[in-house]
Amino acid sequence: MTLQQVLYALTIQECGSMNKAAEKLYIVQPTLTSAIQELENEVGLTIFMRTNKGVIVTPEGAEFLEDIRGFYRQYDIVMQKYSGEGNYKRKFGVSTQHYTFAVRAFVDMAKQYDMNEFDFALRETTTMDIIRDVSTLKSEIGILYINELNRKGLNRLFTEHGLEFHSLIKCKAYVYLWKDHPLAKMESIGIEDLQNYPCLFFEQGDNSEVLAEEILSENFYPQQLRVTDRSTMLNLVRALNGYTLCSGIVWGDLNGDGYMVVPFRGDEENPNSVMDIGYVTKKNSVMSKMGKEFLEQVDLALDQIDKSVIYEE
């Protein structure tokens, strides 16, 4: 099995088509087909099923591709560090919970590069997908948070997927709402003040208490809505007088004007949990130049926030 065959197989999976993969690789389709057949013969399994609508990855092929993606990503990173020009676009991806500071940092990092030469990806997604993306090196870095409620469960998942967590900042929780919300002028907001308003969560699927982006997700809320993207969250916060519990780290030019945060007033049953926001990487992995520059931009972005949101013990 050669690195070229690995690249060919991963490109076919990405494109979902032999023709499109051949075009992206700048080779003719018969050459690509022959290389994949040789690879399948060597490993003794069918990786792709050919259909009239393209190619379908077999279950055995999916497992094989996940295994080879990791070491190919490491090869790619090393080649970026030590080699000169290549004949394909270098990849860099970040998977993140819905943090605007991560978006800002990614934009500032990407501006330093020629977009014609790089294949960048910023994935705002679920917590479990962040873990999977970094585990398989689909993304080099994952941004998420841990606290006392989810720490044990997430640390178990990190161990299972071979990840390391690195803390960036510790924050108090805030109530995020529209400027004209009836509670917007309060100095602090407690859980009892919020009972008549819909609470919004980012949908996480199974085991949502451990994977939730918001604190106190295990509570019962008379009104609650689950969304899958930040834009929908913002629209519903405004249109329905909704709210969510977040870190308080927001960028107005990315979220839009008119949104604000008010300190969450915890009590004995509903404590204002400390959110330890950080990033995960694959254990023993070599961080790329882009990864290092992205984290530098994260530090710069966090340095510009209102320091009142930083938790101090």
mmCIF file of C-alpha atoms in Angstrom:
data_model
loop_
_atom_site.group_PDB
_atom_site.id
_atom_site.type_symbol
_atom_site.label_atom_id
_atom_site.label_comp_id
_atom_site.label_asym_id
_atom_site.label_seq_id
_atom_site.Cartn_x
_atom_site.Cartn_y
_atom_site.Cartn_z
ATOM 1 C CA MET A 1 0.000 0.000 0.000
ATOM 2 C CA THR A 2 1.463 3.334 -1.074
ATOM 3 C CA LEU A 3 0.773 6.858 0.134
ATOM 4 C CA GLN A 4 -0.455 7.657 -3.370
ATOM 5 C CA GLN A 5 -3.072 4.903 -3.136
ATOM 6 C CA VAL A 6 -4.127 6.224 0.277
ATOM 7 C CA LEU A 7 -4.546 9.731 -1.155
ATOM 8 C CA TYR A 8 -6.558 8.344 -4.065
ATOM 9 C CA ALA A 9 -8.907 6.401 -1.756
ATOM 10 C CA LEU A 10 -9.493 9.342 0.584
ATOM 11 C CA THR A 11 -10.164 11.664 -2.353
ATOM 12 C CA ILE A 12 -12.739 9.270 -3.823
ATOM 13 C CA GLN A 13 -14.520 9.125 -0.466
ATOM 14 C CA GLU A 14 -14.500 12.918 -0.255
ATOM 15 C CA CYS A 15 -15.804 13.429 -3.802
ATOM 16 C CA GLY A 16 -18.221 10.483 -3.918
ATOM 17 C CA SER A 17 -17.322 9.926 -7.553
ATOM 18 C CA MET A 18 -14.448 8.421 -9.528
ATOM 19 C CA ASN A 19 -14.752 11.119 -12.192
ATOM 20 C CA LYS A 20 -14.695 14.002 -9.727
ATOM 21 C CA ALA A 21 -11.831 12.452 -7.780
ATOM 22 C CA ALA A 22 -9.796 11.963 -10.962
ATOM 23 C CA GLU A 23 -10.379 15.607 -11.907
ATOM 24 C CA LYS A 24 -9.307 16.799 -8.457
ATOM 25 C CA LEU A 25 -6.191 14.631 -8.573
ATOM 26 C CA TYR A 26 -5.356 15.668 -12.159
ATOM 27 C CA ILE A 27 -5.224 12.088 -13.419
ATOM 28 C CA VAL A 28 -7.316 10.072 -15.854
ATOM 29 C CA GLN A 29 -10.038 7.821 -14.443
ATOM 30 C CA PRO A 30 -8.544 4.497 -15.681
ATOM 31 C CA THR A 31 -5.363 5.254 -13.714
ATOM 32 C CA LEU A 32 -7.410 5.951 -10.590
ATOM 33 C CA THR A 33 -9.570 2.857 -11.032
ATOM 34 C CA SER A 34 -6.511 0.646 -11.527
ATOM 35 C CA ALA A 35 -4.804 2.041 -8.421
ATOM 36 C CA ILE A 36 -7.884 1.400 -6.264
ATOM 37 C CA GLN A 37 -8.280 -2.128 -7.596
ATOM 38 C CA GLU A 38 -4.673 -2.851 -6.703
ATOM 39 C CA LEU A 39 -5.228 -1.433 -3.229
ATOM 40 C CA GLU A 40 -8.387 -3.513 -2.701
ATOM 41 C CA ASN A 41 -6.578 -6.656 -3.836
ATOM 42 C CA GLU A 42 -3.694 -5.950 -1.492
ATOM 43 C CA VAL A 43 -5.800 -5.353 1.635
ATOM 44 C CA GLY A 44 -8.291 -8.064 0.735
ATOM 45 C CA LEU A 45 -11.533 -6.119 0.914
ATOM 46 C CA THR A 46 -13.889 -4.081 -1.235
ATOM 47 C CA ILE A 47 -13.562 -0.433 -0.287
ATOM 48 C CA PHE A 48 -15.968 1.074 -2.827
ATOM 49 C CA MET A 49 -19.106 -0.206 -4.526
ATOM 50 C CA ARG A 50 -19.486 1.268 -8.028
ATOM 51 C CA THR A 51 -23.008 2.407 -8.972
ATOM 52 C CA ASN A 52 -24.575 4.480 -11.743
ATOM 53 C CA LYS A 53 -24.791 7.406 -9.318
ATOM 54 C CA GLY A 54 -21.187 7.233 -8.164
ATOM 55 C CA VAL A 55 -19.379 5.177 -5.548
ATOM 56 C CA ILE A 56 -20.576 3.972 -2.164
ATOM 57 C CA VAL A 57 -18.185 3.177 0.661
ATOM 58 C CA THR A 58 -18.723 -0.327 2.047
ATOM 59 C CA PRO A 59 -18.889 -0.828 5.840
ATOM 60 C CA GLU A 60 -15.473 -2.523 5.751
ATOM 61 C CA GLY A 61 -14.199 0.257 3.510
ATOM 62 C CA ALA A 62 -15.411 2.936 5.939
ATOM 63 C CA GLU A 63 -13.445 1.338 8.774
ATOM 64 C CA PHE A 64 -10.355 1.022 6.568
ATOM 65 C CA LEU A 65 -10.578 4.653 5.417
ATOM 66 C CA GLU A 66 -10.924 5.885 8.992
ATOM 67 C CA ASP A 67 -7.780 3.962 9.941
ATOM 68 C CA ILE A 68 -5.671 5.275 7.066
ATOM 69 C CA ARG A 69 -6.932 8.864 7.337
ATOM 70 C CA GLY A 70 -5.096 9.301 10.633
ATOM 71 C CA PHE A 71 -1.632 8.356 9.475
ATOM 72 C CA TYR A 72 -2.076 10.142 6.136
ATOM 73 C CA ARG A 73 -2.956 13.332 8.007
ATOM 74 C CA GLN A 74 0.252 12.991 10.027
ATOM 75 C CA TYR A 75 2.228 12.453 6.812
ATOM 76 C CA ASP A 76 0.589 15.550 5.329
ATOM 77 C CA ILE A 77 1.520 17.661 8.353
ATOM 78 C CA VAL A 78 5.147 16.513 8.268
ATOM 79 C CA MET A 79 5.356 17.218 4.534
ATOM 80 C CA GLN A 80 3.960 20.712 5.089
ATOM 81 C CA LYS A 81 6.726 21.318 7.584
ATOM 82 C CA TYR A 82 9.676 19.909 5.633
ATOM 83 C CA SER A 83 8.852 19.833 1.928
ATOM 84 C CA GLY A 84 8.360 22.447 -0.717
ATOM 85 C CA GLU A 85 5.542 22.691 -3.207
ATOM 86 C CA GLY A 86 3.068 19.870 -3.558
ATOM 87 C CA ASN A 87 0.592 18.967 -6.291
ATOM 88 C CA TYR A 88 -2.539 19.112 -4.124
ATOM 89 C CA LYS A 89 -4.126 21.552 -1.705
ATOM 90 C CA ARG A 90 -3.024 21.314 1.892
ATOM 91 C CA LYS A 91 -5.874 20.787 4.321
ATOM 92 C CA PHE A 92 -6.599 22.359 7.677
ATOM 93 C CA GLY A 93 -9.808 22.016 9.643
ATOM 94 C CA VAL A 94 -11.245 23.118 12.974
ATOM 95 C CA SER A 95 -14.391 21.646 14.518
ATOM 96 C CA THR A 96 -16.021 23.748 17.198
ATOM 97 C CA GLN A 97 -19.004 24.353 19.371
ATOM 98 C CA HIS A 98 -20.755 27.601 18.519
ATOM 99 C CA TYR A 99 -18.150 30.137 19.677
ATOM 100 C CA THR A 100 -17.747 33.358 17.742
ATOM 101 C CA PHE A 101 -14.208 33.840 19.033
ATOM 102 C CA ALA A 102 -13.274 30.615 17.207
ATOM 103 C CA VAL A 103 -14.786 31.983 13.992
ATOM 104 C CA ARG A 104 -12.890 35.240 14.395
ATOM 105 C CA ALA A 105 -9.605 33.397 15.022
ATOM 106 C CA PHE A 106 -10.158 31.117 12.012
ATOM 107 C CA VAL A 107 -10.847 34.079 9.722
ATOM 108 C CA ASP A 108 -7.740 35.928 10.888
ATOM 109 C CA MET A 109 -5.632 32.799 10.426
ATOM 110 C CA ALA A 110 -7.003 32.021 6.945
ATOM 111 C CA LYS A 111 -6.358 35.590 5.746
ATOM 112 C CA GLN A 112 -2.640 34.910 6.029
ATOM 113 C CA TYR A 113 -2.774 32.247 3.301
ATOM 114 C CA ASP A 114 -3.499 32.041 -0.407
ATOM 115 C CA MET A 115 -6.900 30.351 -0.538
ATOM 116 C CA ASN A 116 -6.010 28.919 -3.948
ATOM 117 C CA GLU A 117 -3.378 26.745 -2.308
ATOM 118 C CA PHE A 118 -5.207 25.546 0.796
ATOM 119 C CA ASP A 119 -8.350 23.631 1.610
ATOM 120 C CA PHE A 120 -9.719 25.134 4.845
ATOM 121 C CA ALA A 121 -12.718 23.889 6.815
ATOM 122 C CA LEU A 122 -14.466 25.405 9.842
ATOM 123 C CA ARG A 123 -17.142 23.083 11.217
ATOM 124 C CA GLU A 124 -19.619 24.376 13.800
ATOM 125 C CA THR A 125 -21.078 21.072 14.888
ATOM 126 C CA THR A 126 -22.138 18.828 17.749
ATOM 127 C CA THR A 127 -19.820 17.925 20.606
ATOM 128 C CA MET A 128 -19.669 14.262 19.551
ATOM 129 C CA ASP A 129 -18.809 15.214 15.978
ATOM 130 C CA ILE A 130 -15.995 17.424 17.282
ATOM 131 C CA ILE A 131 -14.578 14.434 19.139
ATOM 132 C CA ARG A 132 -14.910 12.192 16.065
ATOM 133 C CA ASP A 133 -13.482 14.793 13.692
ATOM 134 C CA VAL A 134 -10.336 15.301 15.756
ATOM 135 C CA SER A 135 -10.000 11.586 16.521
ATOM 136 C CA THR A 136 -9.936 10.767 12.792
ATOM 137 C CA LEU A 137 -7.911 13.943 12.019
ATOM 138 C CA LYS A 138 -10.659 15.240 9.780
ATOM 139 C CA SER A 139 -10.047 18.348 11.874
ATOM 140 C CA GLU A 140 -6.766 19.091 13.595
ATOM 141 C CA ILE A 141 -8.298 21.058 16.481
ATOM 142 C CA GLY A 142 -11.644 20.899 18.287
ATOM 143 C CA ILE A 143 -13.047 23.707 20.447
ATOM 144 C CA LEU A 144 -15.408 22.787 23.311
ATOM 145 C CA TYR A 145 -15.939 23.242 27.026
ATOM 146 C CA ILE A 146 -15.978 21.072 30.132
ATOM 147 C CA ASN A 147 -17.373 21.668 33.609
ATOM 148 C CA GLU A 148 -18.041 19.666 36.754
ATOM 149 C CA LEU A 149 -21.192 18.096 35.309
ATOM 150 C CA ASN A 150 -19.747 16.782 32.057
ATOM 151 C CA ARG A 151 -16.058 16.458 32.974
ATOM 152 C CA LYS A 152 -16.139 12.754 33.867
ATOM 153 C CA GLY A 153 -18.137 11.768 30.773
ATOM 154 C CA LEU A 154 -16.089 13.881 28.365
ATOM 155 C CA ASN A 155 -12.768 12.744 29.826
ATOM 156 C CA ARG A 156 -13.886 9.162 29.218
ATOM 157 C CA LEU A 157 -14.689 10.014 25.587
ATOM 158 C CA PHE A 158 -11.364 11.817 25.197
ATOM 159 C CA THR A 159 -9.534 8.726 26.435
ATOM 160 C CA GLU A 160 -11.520 6.390 24.172
ATOM 161 C CA HIS A 161 -10.759 8.525 21.131
ATOM 162 C CA GLY A 162 -7.112 9.270 21.953
ATOM 163 C CA LEU A 163 -7.563 12.996 22.592
ATOM 164 C CA GLU A 164 -5.981 15.554 24.916
ATOM 165 C CA PHE A 165 -7.809 18.593 26.353
ATOM 166 C CA HIS A 166 -6.017 21.930 26.701
ATOM 167 C CA SER A 167 -7.674 24.734 28.687
ATOM 168 C CA LEU A 168 -7.947 28.206 27.153
ATOM 169 C CA ILE A 169 -10.159 30.230 29.510
ATOM 170 C CA LYS A 170 -12.505 29.707 32.442
ATOM 171 C CA CYS A 171 -15.752 31.665 32.395
ATOM 172 C CA LYS A 172 -18.873 32.250 34.372
ATOM 173 C CA ALA A 173 -22.192 31.522 32.673
ATOM 174 C CA TYR A 174 -24.355 34.307 31.287
ATOM 175 C CA VAL A 175 -27.898 34.582 29.981
ATOM 176 C CA TYR A 176 -27.840 35.425 26.281
ATOM 177 C CA LEU A 177 -30.892 37.340 25.000
ATOM 178 C CA TRP A 178 -32.212 40.099 22.742
ATOM 179 C CA LYS A 179 -31.773 43.716 23.899
ATOM 180 C CA ASP A 180 -35.563 44.258 24.062
ATOM 181 C CA HIS A 181 -36.217 41.126 26.124
ATOM 182 C CA PRO A 182 -38.287 41.925 29.257
ATOM 183 C CA LEU A 183 -35.366 40.780 31.435
ATOM 184 C CA ALA A 184 -32.636 42.607 29.516
ATOM 185 C CA LYS A 185 -32.263 45.456 32.013
ATOM 186 C CA MET A 186 -31.833 43.250 35.065
ATOM 187 C CA GLU A 187 -28.413 43.258 36.740
ATOM 188 C CA SER A 188 -28.524 39.461 37.018
ATOM 189 C CA ILE A 189 -31.040 36.783 36.051
ATOM 190 C CA GLY A 190 -31.915 33.690 38.066
ATOM 191 C CA ILE A 191 -33.545 30.478 36.916
ATOM 192 C CA GLU A 192 -36.848 31.550 38.500
ATOM 193 C CA ASP A 193 -36.913 34.673 36.285
ATOM 194 C CA LEU A 194 -36.655 32.573 33.143
ATOM 195 C CA GLN A 195 -39.567 30.181 33.651
ATOM 196 C CA ASN A 196 -41.935 32.024 31.294
ATOM 197 C CA TYR A 197 -39.497 32.181 28.392
ATOM 198 C CA PRO A 198 -38.263 29.489 25.978
ATOM 199 C CA CYS A 199 -34.799 28.103 26.655
ATOM 200 C CA LEU A 200 -32.781 27.301 23.531
ATOM 201 C CA PHE A 201 -30.250 24.490 23.218
ATOM 202 C CA PHE A 202 -28.025 23.279 20.431
ATOM 203 C CA GLU A 203 -29.196 19.778 19.546
ATOM 204 C CA GLN A 204 -26.709 17.062 20.482
ATOM 205 C CA GLY A 205 -28.535 13.775 19.974
ATOM 206 C CA ASP A 206 -28.062 11.011 22.539
ATOM 207 C CA ASN A 207 -26.479 11.633 25.939
ATOM 208 C CA SER A 208 -27.135 15.351 25.556
ATOM 209 C CA GLU A 209 -26.480 16.171 29.215
ATOM 210 C CA VAL A 210 -22.828 15.211 28.837
ATOM 211 C CA LEU A 211 -22.472 16.642 25.338
ATOM 212 C CA ALA A 212 -24.518 19.836 25.794
ATOM 213 C CA GLU A 213 -22.989 23.219 25.024
ATOM 214 C CA GLU A 214 -25.075 24.900 27.723
ATOM 215 C CA ILE A 215 -24.888 24.572 31.505
ATOM 216 C CA LEU A 216 -27.875 23.194 33.462
ATOM 217 C CA SER A 217 -29.031 21.267 30.404
ATOM 218 C CA GLU A 218 -30.230 18.508 32.737
ATOM 219 C CA ASN A 219 -32.917 20.800 34.196
ATOM 220 C CA PHE A 220 -36.583 20.632 33.284
ATOM 221 C CA TYR A 221 -37.655 23.714 31.330
ATOM 222 C CA PRO A 222 -41.382 24.371 30.760
ATOM 223 C CA GLN A 223 -40.506 25.833 27.361
ATOM 224 C CA GLN A 224 -37.501 24.650 25.391
ATOM 225 C CA LEU A 225 -36.379 24.558 21.783
ATOM 226 C CA ARG A 226 -33.500 22.698 20.157
ATOM 227 C CA VAL A 227 -31.680 24.089 17.137
ATOM 228 C CA THR A 228 -28.779 22.950 14.976
ATOM 229 C CA ASP A 229 -27.115 26.210 13.909
ATOM 230 C CA ARG A 230 -26.185 29.587 15.341
ATOM 231 C CA SER A 231 -28.228 31.632 12.873
ATOM 232 C CA THR A 232 -31.459 29.862 13.858
ATOM 233 C CA MET A 233 -30.584 30.287 17.513
ATOM 234 C CA LEU A 234 -30.173 34.059 17.045
ATOM 235 C CA ASN A 235 -33.435 34.382 15.134
ATOM 236 C CA LEU A 236 -35.433 32.512 17.775
ATOM 237 C CA VAL A 237 -33.825 34.373 20.651
ATOM 238 C CA ARG A 238 -35.068 37.571 19.072
ATOM 239 C CA ALA A 239 -38.438 36.458 17.681
ATOM 240 C CA LEU A 240 -39.653 34.447 20.684
ATOM 241 C CA ASN A 241 -38.042 36.295 23.582
ATOM 242 C CA GLY A 242 -35.948 33.206 24.034
ATOM 243 C CA TYR A 243 -32.632 32.828 25.826
ATOM 244 C CA THR A 244 -29.711 30.485 26.239
ATOM 245 C CA LEU A 245 -27.045 30.024 28.905
ATOM 246 C CA CYS A 246 -23.592 30.664 27.470
ATOM 247 C CA SER A 247 -20.049 31.730 28.279
ATOM 248 C CA GLY A 248 -20.662 35.448 27.737
ATOM 249 C CA ILE A 249 -17.831 35.592 25.186
ATOM 250 C CA VAL A 250 -19.492 37.107 22.125
ATOM 251 C CA TRP A 251 -18.460 39.167 19.116
ATOM 252 C CA GLY A 252 -21.128 41.659 18.080
ATOM 253 C CA ASP A 253 -19.880 41.988 14.513
ATOM 254 C CA LEU A 254 -20.346 38.252 14.020
ATOM 255 C CA ASN A 255 -23.577 37.704 15.953
ATOM 256 C CA GLY A 256 -25.160 40.979 14.865
ATOM 257 C CA ASP A 257 -26.162 44.052 16.819
ATOM 258 C CA GLY A 258 -28.824 43.922 19.499
ATOM 259 C CA TYR A 259 -27.859 40.786 21.385
ATOM 260 C CA MET A 260 -26.528 40.996 24.915
ATOM 261 C CA VAL A 261 -25.500 38.940 27.922
ATOM 262 C CA VAL A 262 -26.619 39.340 31.534
ATOM 263 C CA PRO A 263 -24.887 37.552 34.427
ATOM 264 C CA PHE A 264 -26.645 34.336 35.436
ATOM 265 C CA ARG A 265 -27.531 34.341 39.124
ATOM 266 C CA GLY A 266 -27.004 30.865 40.434
ATOM 267 C CA ASP A 267 -28.549 29.329 43.517
ATOM 268 C CA GLU A 268 -28.063 26.165 45.541
ATOM 269 C CA GLU A 269 -29.982 23.980 43.078
ATOM 270 C CA ASN A 270 -28.834 25.823 39.953
ATOM 271 C CA PRO A 271 -25.207 26.866 40.448
ATOM 272 C CA ASN A 272 -23.436 29.195 38.055
ATOM 273 C CA SER A 273 -21.137 26.476 36.766
ATOM 274 C CA VAL A 274 -17.620 27.391 35.644
ATOM 275 C CA MET A 275 -17.125 26.749 31.938
ATOM 276 C CA ASP A 276 -13.574 25.637 31.149
ATOM 277 C CA ILE A 277 -13.337 26.374 27.420
ATOM 278 C CA GLY A 278 -10.443 24.741 25.623
ATOM 279 C CA TYR A 279 -9.388 22.660 22.656
ATOM 280 C CA VAL A 280 -8.743 18.996 21.970
ATOM 281 C CA THR A 281 -6.040 17.503 19.790
ATOM 282 C CA LYS A 282 -5.036 13.981 18.883
ATOM 283 C CA LYS A 283 -2.526 12.551 21.358
ATOM 284 C CA ASN A 284 1.071 12.474 20.119
ATOM 285 C CA SER A 285 0.137 14.357 16.960
ATOM 286 C CA VAL A 286 2.355 16.936 15.278
ATOM 287 C CA MET A 287 0.623 20.309 15.102
ATOM 288 C CA SER A 288 0.786 22.040 11.744
ATOM 289 C CA LYS A 289 1.915 25.621 11.207
ATOM 290 C CA MET A 290 -1.716 26.568 10.530
ATOM 291 C CA GLY A 291 -2.800 24.925 13.769
ATOM 292 C CA LYS A 292 -0.268 26.928 15.748
ATOM 293 C CA GLU A 293 -1.287 30.150 14.019
ATOM 294 C CA PHE A 294 -4.968 29.440 14.635
ATOM 295 C CA LEU A 295 -4.306 29.018 18.379
ATOM 296 C CA GLU A 296 -2.289 32.244 18.376
ATOM 297 C CA GLN A 297 -5.315 34.018 16.876
ATOM 298 C CA VAL A 298 -7.544 32.409 19.504
ATOM 299 C CA ASP A 299 -5.328 33.857 22.237
ATOM 300 C CA LEU A 300 -5.488 37.282 20.581
ATOM 301 C CA ALA A 301 -9.278 37.095 20.327
ATOM 302 C CA LEU A 302 -9.679 36.082 23.964
ATOM 303 C CA ASP A 303 -7.356 38.885 25.055
ATOM 304 C CA GLN A 304 -9.848 41.356 23.601
ATOM 305 C CA ILE A 305 -12.889 40.178 25.532
ATOM 306 C CA ASP A 306 -14.413 41.886 28.542
ATOM 307 C CA LYS A 307 -12.321 40.527 31.400
ATOM 308 C CA SER A 308 -15.375 40.471 33.670
ATOM 309 C CA VAL A 309 -16.405 37.178 32.051
ATOM 310 C CA ILE A 310 -13.209 35.443 33.161
ATOM 311 C CA TYR A 311 -13.707 33.263 36.182
ATOM 312 C CA GLU A 312 -11.253 33.922 38.997
ATOM 313 C CA GLU A 313 -10.993 31.479 41.872
#
